[in-house]
Short mmCIF file of C-alpha atoms and ligand atoms in Angstrom, two decimals:
data_model
loop_
_atom_site.label_atom_id
_atom_site.label_comp_id
_atom_site.label_asym_id
_atom_site.label_seq_id
_atom_site.Cartn_x
_atom_site.Cartn_y
_atom_site.Cartn_z
CA MET W 1 -8.17 19.59 -14.91
CA ARG W 2 -7.67 17.42 -11.90
CA LYS W 3 -4.23 16.72 -10.40
CA LYS W 4 -2.97 13.17 -10.55
CA PHE W 5 -2.49 11.63 -7.14
CA ILE W 6 -0.27 8.49 -6.93
CA ALA W 7 -0.15 7.06 -3.61
CA GLY W 8 1.69 4.08 -2.05
CA ASN W 9 0.34 2.28 1.06
CA TRP W 10 3.01 0.63 2.83
CA LYS W 11 0.78 -1.25 5.40
CA MET W 12 2.91 -3.03 8.21
CA TYR W 13 6.02 -3.13 5.86
CA LYS W 14 9.20 -0.98 6.32
CA SER W 15 10.85 -0.21 9.62
CA PRO W 16 12.63 3.17 10.07
CA LYS W 17 15.95 1.76 8.95
CA GLU W 18 14.03 0.20 5.61
CA THR W 19 12.31 3.64 5.18
CA LYS W 20 15.70 5.30 5.15
CA GLU W 21 16.97 2.66 2.48
CA PHE W 22 13.79 3.03 0.46
CA PHE W 23 14.08 6.87 0.16
CA ALA W 24 17.59 6.86 -0.69
CA ALA W 25 16.85 4.29 -3.59
CA PHE W 26 13.63 6.49 -4.51
CA ALA W 27 15.89 9.56 -4.78
CA LYS W 28 17.91 7.92 -7.49
CA GLU W 29 14.81 6.89 -9.28
CA MET W 30 13.28 10.39 -9.14
CA ASP W 31 16.29 12.01 -10.25
CA ALA W 32 16.51 9.84 -13.44
CA SER W 33 12.74 10.23 -14.13
CA GLU W 34 12.22 13.67 -16.00
CA SER W 35 8.76 13.07 -16.54
CA VAL W 36 7.84 12.53 -12.86
CA LYS W 37 10.10 15.53 -11.80
CA LYS W 38 8.46 17.73 -14.28
CA ALA W 39 4.92 16.53 -13.43
CA ILE W 40 5.43 17.14 -9.77
CA ALA W 41 7.00 20.85 -10.44
CA ASP W 42 4.29 21.51 -13.07
CA GLY W 43 1.44 20.75 -10.69
CA VAL W 44 0.23 17.92 -12.68
CA GLU W 45 1.02 15.01 -10.37
CA ASP W 46 1.41 14.43 -6.68
CA VAL W 47 3.21 11.42 -5.37
CA ALA W 48 2.48 10.27 -1.78
CA PHE W 49 3.43 7.68 0.70
CA PHE W 50 1.36 6.49 3.53
CA VAL W 51 3.84 4.87 5.94
CA PRO W 52 3.59 2.95 9.28
CA SER W 53 3.27 5.35 12.35
CA ILE W 54 6.80 4.38 13.75
CA SER W 55 8.57 5.26 10.22
CA LEU W 56 6.66 8.74 9.77
CA THR W 57 9.52 10.97 11.34
CA THR W 58 12.12 8.85 9.33
CA ALA W 59 10.23 9.17 6.02
CA ILE W 60 9.64 12.98 6.52
CA GLU W 61 13.53 13.67 7.06
CA ALA W 62 14.44 11.05 4.35
CA ALA W 63 12.10 12.73 1.76
CA GLU W 64 13.18 16.21 2.66
CA ASN W 65 14.68 17.18 -0.37
CA MET W 66 11.99 15.62 -2.48
CA PRO W 67 8.74 17.03 -3.55
CA LEU W 68 6.84 14.09 -1.91
CA ILE W 69 3.76 13.86 0.13
CA ILE W 70 3.95 11.78 3.33
CA GLY W 71 1.02 10.62 5.21
CA ALA W 72 -0.19 8.29 8.06
CA GLU W 73 -2.25 5.01 7.49
CA ASN W 74 -4.76 5.75 10.27
CA ALA W 75 -5.45 8.23 13.10
CA HIS W 76 -7.93 8.19 16.04
CA TRP W 77 -10.46 10.73 16.27
CA GLU W 78 -9.71 12.06 19.88
CA LYS W 79 -6.69 14.28 20.25
CA CYS W 80 -5.17 12.44 23.06
CA GLY W 81 -6.34 9.80 25.75
CA ALA W 82 -6.56 6.20 27.06
CA PHE W 83 -6.29 4.71 23.58
CA THR W 84 -3.41 2.24 23.83
CA GLY W 85 -1.89 1.61 20.45
CA GLU W 86 -3.47 4.50 18.60
CA ILE W 87 -1.98 7.77 17.32
CA SER W 88 -3.70 11.07 17.07
CA VAL W 89 -4.17 13.75 14.34
CA PRO W 90 -2.23 16.37 16.34
CA MET W 91 0.69 13.62 16.54
CA VAL W 92 0.58 13.17 12.82
CA ALA W 93 0.54 16.82 12.21
CA GLU W 94 3.51 17.71 14.66
CA VAL W 95 5.92 15.40 12.53
CA LYS W 96 4.78 17.16 9.60
CA ALA W 97 2.72 14.61 7.84
CA SER W 98 -0.01 16.16 5.77
CA HIS W 99 -2.31 13.36 4.79
CA VAL W 100 -3.95 10.49 6.56
CA LEU W 101 -5.61 7.19 5.07
CA ILE W 102 -9.05 6.59 6.43
CA GLY W 103 -11.08 3.60 6.40
CA HIS W 104 -8.87 1.38 4.53
CA SER W 105 -10.66 -2.06 4.06
CA GLU W 106 -8.04 -3.74 6.26
CA ARG W 107 -9.05 -1.34 8.92
CA ARG W 108 -12.98 -1.99 8.23
CA HIS W 109 -12.52 -5.78 7.92
CA ILE W 110 -9.82 -6.80 10.27
CA PHE W 111 -10.25 -4.23 13.02
CA HIS W 112 -13.95 -3.86 12.65
CA GLU W 113 -13.82 -0.06 11.93
CA THR W 114 -17.53 1.13 11.34
CA ASN W 115 -18.82 4.03 9.12
CA GLU W 116 -19.64 5.99 12.05
CA GLU W 117 -15.73 5.79 13.28
CA THR W 118 -14.60 6.66 9.96
CA ASN W 119 -16.80 9.55 9.93
CA LYS W 120 -15.41 10.87 13.44
CA LYS W 121 -11.69 10.03 11.99
CA MET W 122 -12.54 12.17 8.80
CA HIS W 123 -13.51 15.08 10.82
CA ALA W 124 -10.62 15.00 13.16
CA VAL W 125 -8.26 14.69 10.16
CA THR W 126 -9.63 17.47 8.26
CA ASP W 127 -10.51 19.87 11.18
CA GLY W 128 -6.69 19.32 12.23
CA GLY W 129 -5.76 20.82 9.01
CA LEU W 130 -4.66 17.66 7.14
CA ARG W 131 -6.05 15.95 4.03
CA ALA W 132 -8.01 12.57 4.41
CA VAL W 133 -8.22 9.85 1.92
CA LEU W 134 -11.31 8.09 2.40
CA CYS W 135 -11.19 4.16 1.23
CA VAL W 136 -14.38 2.59 0.10
CA GLY W 137 -15.10 -0.63 -1.57
CA GLU W 138 -17.02 -3.90 -1.51
CA THR W 139 -16.02 -7.35 -0.72
CA LEU W 140 -16.44 -10.12 -3.32
CA GLU W 141 -19.59 -11.45 -1.55
CA GLU W 142 -21.06 -7.77 -1.76
CA ARG W 143 -20.28 -7.63 -5.39
CA GLU W 144 -21.55 -10.99 -6.28
CA SER W 145 -24.83 -10.43 -4.53
CA GLY W 146 -25.36 -7.13 -6.32
CA LYS W 147 -24.78 -5.00 -3.09
CA ALA W 148 -21.60 -3.11 -4.36
CA HIS W 149 -23.14 0.18 -5.09
CA ASP W 150 -25.19 0.13 -1.70
CA VAL W 151 -22.16 -0.55 0.25
CA ILE W 152 -19.97 2.15 -1.47
CA LYS W 153 -22.95 4.69 -1.18
CA GLY W 154 -23.15 3.84 2.61
CA GLN W 155 -19.72 4.11 3.09
CA PHE W 156 -19.26 7.49 1.13
CA LEU W 157 -22.56 9.21 2.79
CA ASP W 158 -21.66 7.97 6.23
CA GLY W 159 -18.05 8.82 6.19
CA LEU W 160 -18.73 12.22 4.81
CA LYS W 161 -21.48 12.92 7.16
CA ASN W 162 -21.48 16.71 8.17
CA PHE W 163 -19.03 17.67 5.32
CA ASP W 164 -19.97 20.74 3.34
CA ALA W 165 -20.23 21.48 -0.42
CA HIS W 166 -17.64 24.19 -0.36
CA THR W 167 -14.39 22.68 1.18
CA THR W 168 -14.83 18.90 0.76
CA ALA W 169 -12.88 18.50 -2.59
CA GLU W 170 -9.95 20.33 -1.13
CA LYS W 171 -9.94 18.54 2.18
CA VAL W 172 -10.79 14.87 1.02
CA ILE W 173 -9.87 12.25 -1.63
CA ILE W 174 -11.84 9.07 -2.16
CA ALA W 175 -10.04 5.91 -2.87
CA TYR W 176 -12.12 3.19 -4.57
CA GLU W 177 -10.70 0.03 -3.50
CA PRO W 178 -12.60 -3.34 -4.09
CA VAL W 179 -11.59 -5.63 -1.21
CA TRP W 180 -11.35 -8.75 -3.58
CA ALA W 181 -8.86 -6.81 -5.77
CA ILE W 182 -6.52 -5.88 -2.67
CA GLY W 183 -3.43 -7.91 -2.41
CA THR W 184 -4.84 -10.56 -4.50
CA GLY W 185 -3.45 -9.87 -7.98
CA LYS W 186 -6.90 -9.76 -9.28
CA THR W 187 -7.31 -5.93 -10.46
CA ALA W 188 -10.92 -4.85 -11.42
CA SER W 189 -10.94 -4.36 -15.24
CA ALA W 190 -10.31 -0.63 -16.00
CA GLN W 191 -14.01 -0.40 -17.11
CA ASP W 192 -15.29 -1.80 -13.81
CA ALA W 193 -13.03 0.60 -11.78
CA GLU W 194 -14.39 3.33 -13.91
CA GLU W 195 -18.00 2.53 -13.49
CA ILE W 196 -17.76 2.65 -9.75
CA CYS W 197 -15.58 5.83 -9.91
CA LYS W 198 -18.28 7.42 -11.79
CA PHE W 199 -20.88 6.40 -9.53
CA ILE W 200 -18.98 7.81 -6.61
CA ARG W 201 -18.52 11.11 -8.55
CA ASP W 202 -22.24 11.26 -9.44
CA LEU W 203 -22.97 10.56 -5.62
CA ALA W 204 -20.41 13.57 -4.75
CA SER W 205 -22.56 15.62 -7.27
CA ASP W 206 -25.97 14.67 -5.72
CA THR W 207 -24.65 15.30 -2.07
CA PHE W 208 -22.39 18.21 -2.48
CA GLY W 209 -22.99 19.65 -6.03
CA THR W 210 -21.42 19.38 -9.43
CA GLU W 211 -18.60 21.92 -8.51
CA CYS W 212 -17.45 19.73 -5.69
CA ALA W 213 -17.80 16.54 -7.83
CA GLU W 214 -15.81 17.94 -10.61
CA LYS W 215 -12.75 18.79 -8.27
CA LEU W 216 -13.02 15.80 -6.26
CA LEU W 217 -10.08 13.44 -6.51
CA ILE W 218 -11.03 9.75 -6.79
CA LEU W 219 -8.47 7.02 -6.91
CA TYR W 220 -8.49 3.38 -7.72
CA GLY W 221 -6.61 0.79 -5.61
CA GLY W 222 -6.32 -2.88 -5.87
CA SER W 223 -3.36 -4.77 -7.43
CA VAL W 224 -2.08 -1.79 -9.38
CA LYS W 225 1.20 -2.57 -11.03
CA PRO W 226 3.36 -0.54 -13.67
CA GLU W 227 1.80 -2.70 -16.39
CA ASN W 228 -1.89 -1.78 -15.49
CA THR W 229 -1.51 1.79 -14.44
CA ALA W 230 -1.86 3.47 -18.01
CA SER W 231 -5.20 1.78 -18.78
CA ILE W 232 -6.60 2.35 -15.30
CA MET W 233 -5.53 6.02 -15.58
CA SER W 234 -7.00 6.49 -19.04
CA GLU W 235 -10.53 6.27 -17.43
CA ALA W 236 -12.37 9.64 -17.18
CA ASP W 237 -13.26 9.48 -13.36
CA ILE W 238 -9.99 8.06 -12.10
CA ASP W 239 -7.60 10.61 -11.12
CA GLY W 240 -5.01 8.44 -9.59
CA VAL W 241 -4.16 5.03 -7.90
CA LEU W 242 -3.28 3.80 -4.20
CA VAL W 243 -0.81 1.16 -4.40
CA GLY W 244 0.11 -1.57 -1.70
CA GLY W 245 2.71 -4.16 -2.80
CA ALA W 246 4.08 -2.30 -5.93
CA SER W 247 4.82 0.64 -3.65
CA LEU W 248 7.44 -1.17 -1.59
CA LYS W 249 10.00 -1.11 -4.37
CA ALA W 250 11.29 2.06 -5.46
CA GLU W 251 11.64 0.94 -9.21
CA SER W 252 7.99 -0.19 -9.42
CA PHE W 253 6.53 2.65 -7.78
CA ILE W 254 8.35 5.41 -10.13
CA LYS W 255 7.23 3.24 -13.08
CA ILE W 256 3.62 3.64 -11.84
CA ALA W 257 4.00 7.25 -11.41
CA GLU W 258 5.47 7.54 -14.77
CA ASN W 259 2.83 5.28 -16.50
CA ALA W 260 0.10 7.38 -14.72
CA LEU W 261 1.02 10.34 -16.90
C1 LIG M 1 -3.90 -0.98 -0.68
O1 LIG M 1 -3.20 -1.48 0.34
O2 LIG M 1 -4.50 -0.10 -0.72
C2 LIG M 1 -3.64 -1.78 -2.06
C3 LIG M 1 -4.51 -1.48 -2.89
O3 LIG M 1 -2.82 -3.06 -1.85
P1 LIG M 1 -2.27 -3.93 -3.30
O4 LIG M 1 -2.11 -2.86 -4.28
O5 LIG M 1 -1.21 -4.68 -3.00
O6 LIG M 1 -3.50 -4.52 -3.76
#
C-alpha cells in the first residue's frame, strides 16, 4: 500500500510573516482534524508544503510541533558558486527542509529550464540526501497535437537519467501536472489524470522494474480543490496531489488532506 502524499506548492506567495500566520491557522485545523492526525500518525498520509526559499526557516520553525514535511520549490545543481538569485541543496538541507520540487512547469516554461538541467538538479537533491519531486506535464498545444505521451516520456526519462532501480522510489516522487490545468481552474478529469499516471507507472516499470514502479509515488496536480480531491484520489495510480492555489488557505488545504483519505 503506497502512502498518500498531499502537497501544497506556494509558488511566490507568503512572506515569512504570512508563513507564520498560516501555520498558526493550520495548527488549529490540524488539531480539529482527527482523520488527518490519525492518518499521519499511522503512516498512511504525508502532508507537505513547498514554500518560497525566504520563508523556509520560518516554515520549519512554525511547523516544528506538527508532523509536516517542508520543502523548497527549487534548488540549483551546484553546491555553491556564482549563481545570483539561486539556492543550493546544502542550503536547503541546512535549514532542515527535506524535499525539493524540481522541474515545475513554471520553472520549465517561464525560466526555460531544460530536461538536462532538471536531471542535474534531481541528482543534486538526492545525492544531498533530500527527496525530489519531479514535475512533468504537457502544454495544451502538445496535448491537442497528440504529443502528450512523448513529452511526458522525455521529461521522465531525461529527468531520471542515471537513476537506479533500487533507490529511485525512495528518493523520488513524480507529479503529473498538465500545464493547461495549472492555475486555470480546468482540472483534468480523474480518468484523464489516471491515464497519464498509469502511463508514467508503466514507464517506471519499463525503466526501473516492477518493484520500483509499484513503490513509486505519483501525484496529480492542476486546479485541485476540496471538491475534486476524492474523485482524483480514487484512481488506482494516483497517490497524492500537488496543490497550488488551494494550499494557500489553511481551511481548504486541510479539507483536501481529509478528502484524500
Ligand atoms: C501547482 O502550482 O503545482 C498547481 C497545481 O497549481 P494550481 O493547484 O493552482 O493549479
